[in-house]
XYZ file of C-alpha atoms in Angstrom:
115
model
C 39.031 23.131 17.593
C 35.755 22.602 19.183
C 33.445 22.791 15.603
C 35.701 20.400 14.045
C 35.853 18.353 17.546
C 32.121 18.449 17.102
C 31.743 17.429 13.910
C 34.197 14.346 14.256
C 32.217 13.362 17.055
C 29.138 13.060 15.317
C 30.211 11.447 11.891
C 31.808 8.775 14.560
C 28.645 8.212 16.185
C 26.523 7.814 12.773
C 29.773 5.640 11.842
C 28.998 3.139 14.934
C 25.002 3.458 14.512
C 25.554 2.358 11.041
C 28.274 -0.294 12.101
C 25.743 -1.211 14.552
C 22.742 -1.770 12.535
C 25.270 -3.923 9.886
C 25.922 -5.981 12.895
C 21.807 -6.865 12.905
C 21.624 -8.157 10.225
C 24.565 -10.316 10.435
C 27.060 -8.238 8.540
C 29.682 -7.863 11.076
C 33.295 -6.528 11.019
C 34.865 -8.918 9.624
C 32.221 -10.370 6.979
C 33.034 -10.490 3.395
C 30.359 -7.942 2.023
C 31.020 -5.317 -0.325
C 28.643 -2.836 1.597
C 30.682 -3.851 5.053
C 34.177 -3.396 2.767
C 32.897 -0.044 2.448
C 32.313 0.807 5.981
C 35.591 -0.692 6.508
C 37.314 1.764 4.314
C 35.710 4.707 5.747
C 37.098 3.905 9.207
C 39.991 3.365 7.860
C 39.672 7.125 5.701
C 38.733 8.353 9.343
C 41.358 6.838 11.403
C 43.591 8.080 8.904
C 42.235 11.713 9.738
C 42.111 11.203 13.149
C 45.764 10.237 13.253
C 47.100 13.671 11.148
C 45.087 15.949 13.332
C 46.938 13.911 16.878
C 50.509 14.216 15.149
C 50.176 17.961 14.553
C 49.284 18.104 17.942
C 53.003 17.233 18.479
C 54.115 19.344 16.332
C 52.268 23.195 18.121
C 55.459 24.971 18.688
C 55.564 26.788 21.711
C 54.841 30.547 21.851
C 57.913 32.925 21.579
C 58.147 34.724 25.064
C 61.151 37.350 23.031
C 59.794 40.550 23.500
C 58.934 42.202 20.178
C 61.017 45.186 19.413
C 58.273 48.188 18.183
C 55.634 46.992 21.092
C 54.050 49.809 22.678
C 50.810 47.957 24.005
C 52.639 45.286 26.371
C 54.920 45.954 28.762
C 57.871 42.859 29.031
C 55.987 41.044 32.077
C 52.521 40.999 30.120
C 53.973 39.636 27.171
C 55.411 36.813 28.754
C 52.093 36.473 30.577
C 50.407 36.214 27.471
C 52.532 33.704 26.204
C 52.529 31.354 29.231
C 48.308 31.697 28.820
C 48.572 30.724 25.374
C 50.885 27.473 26.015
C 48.730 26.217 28.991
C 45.889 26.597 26.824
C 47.605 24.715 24.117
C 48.486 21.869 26.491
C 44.851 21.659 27.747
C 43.549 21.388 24.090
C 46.245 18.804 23.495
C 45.103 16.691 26.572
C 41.798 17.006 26.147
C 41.249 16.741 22.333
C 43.995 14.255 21.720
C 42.244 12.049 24.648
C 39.101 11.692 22.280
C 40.599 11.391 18.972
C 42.851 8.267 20.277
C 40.089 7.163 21.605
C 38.083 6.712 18.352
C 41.093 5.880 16.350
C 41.618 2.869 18.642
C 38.304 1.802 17.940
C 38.190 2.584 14.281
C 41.749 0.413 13.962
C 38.851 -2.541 14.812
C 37.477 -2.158 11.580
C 39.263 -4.382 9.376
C 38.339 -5.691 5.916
C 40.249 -7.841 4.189
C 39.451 -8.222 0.609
């Protein structure tokens, strides 16, 4: 999670540079340019991104605390405290991760071009 965290991060903040520097020289969100259509529809490739990796955040099943049948490393109690460690990490990745990819999808949903 935290390479393709990192990566996101830094394509968004080369995205609002660039968005930044259009908005110098006058070619702001909502201009008619063909150059500022494009930036348009890579926010809107990215928000689209953004929004499949928070949805399959919904959908991490939990972790199966059933004790495996031929297990002769764990005993019962370790299993399930394996499992527990492995949904509160889950969660914590969830809260943390989906935090900053609603974040910039909120402000990528402000780059609108209509044609």
């Amino acid at each position: 999670g935290k390479v393709i965290l990192d990566s996101l991060i830094s394509i968004f903040a080369i995205f609002r540079m660039t968005a930044s520097i259009f908005a110098l020289f006058g070619w702001g969100k909502r201009k008619r340019r063909e150059i500022v259509g494009a930036l348009a529809d890579f926010a809107l490739t990215l928000r689209s991104l953004l929004d499949s990796m928070l949805s399959s955040f919904d959908r991490i099943v939990n972790v199966s605390d059933e004790f495996p049948e031929h297990n002769d490393v764990l005993d019962s109690n370790e299993w399930s405290n394996v499992c527990r460690t492995i949904e509160q990490s889950r969660g914590t990745m969830k809260t943390r991760i989906g935090n900053i990819l609603a974040a910039i999808s909120e402000e990528l949903a402000s780059f609108k071009y209509d044609r």
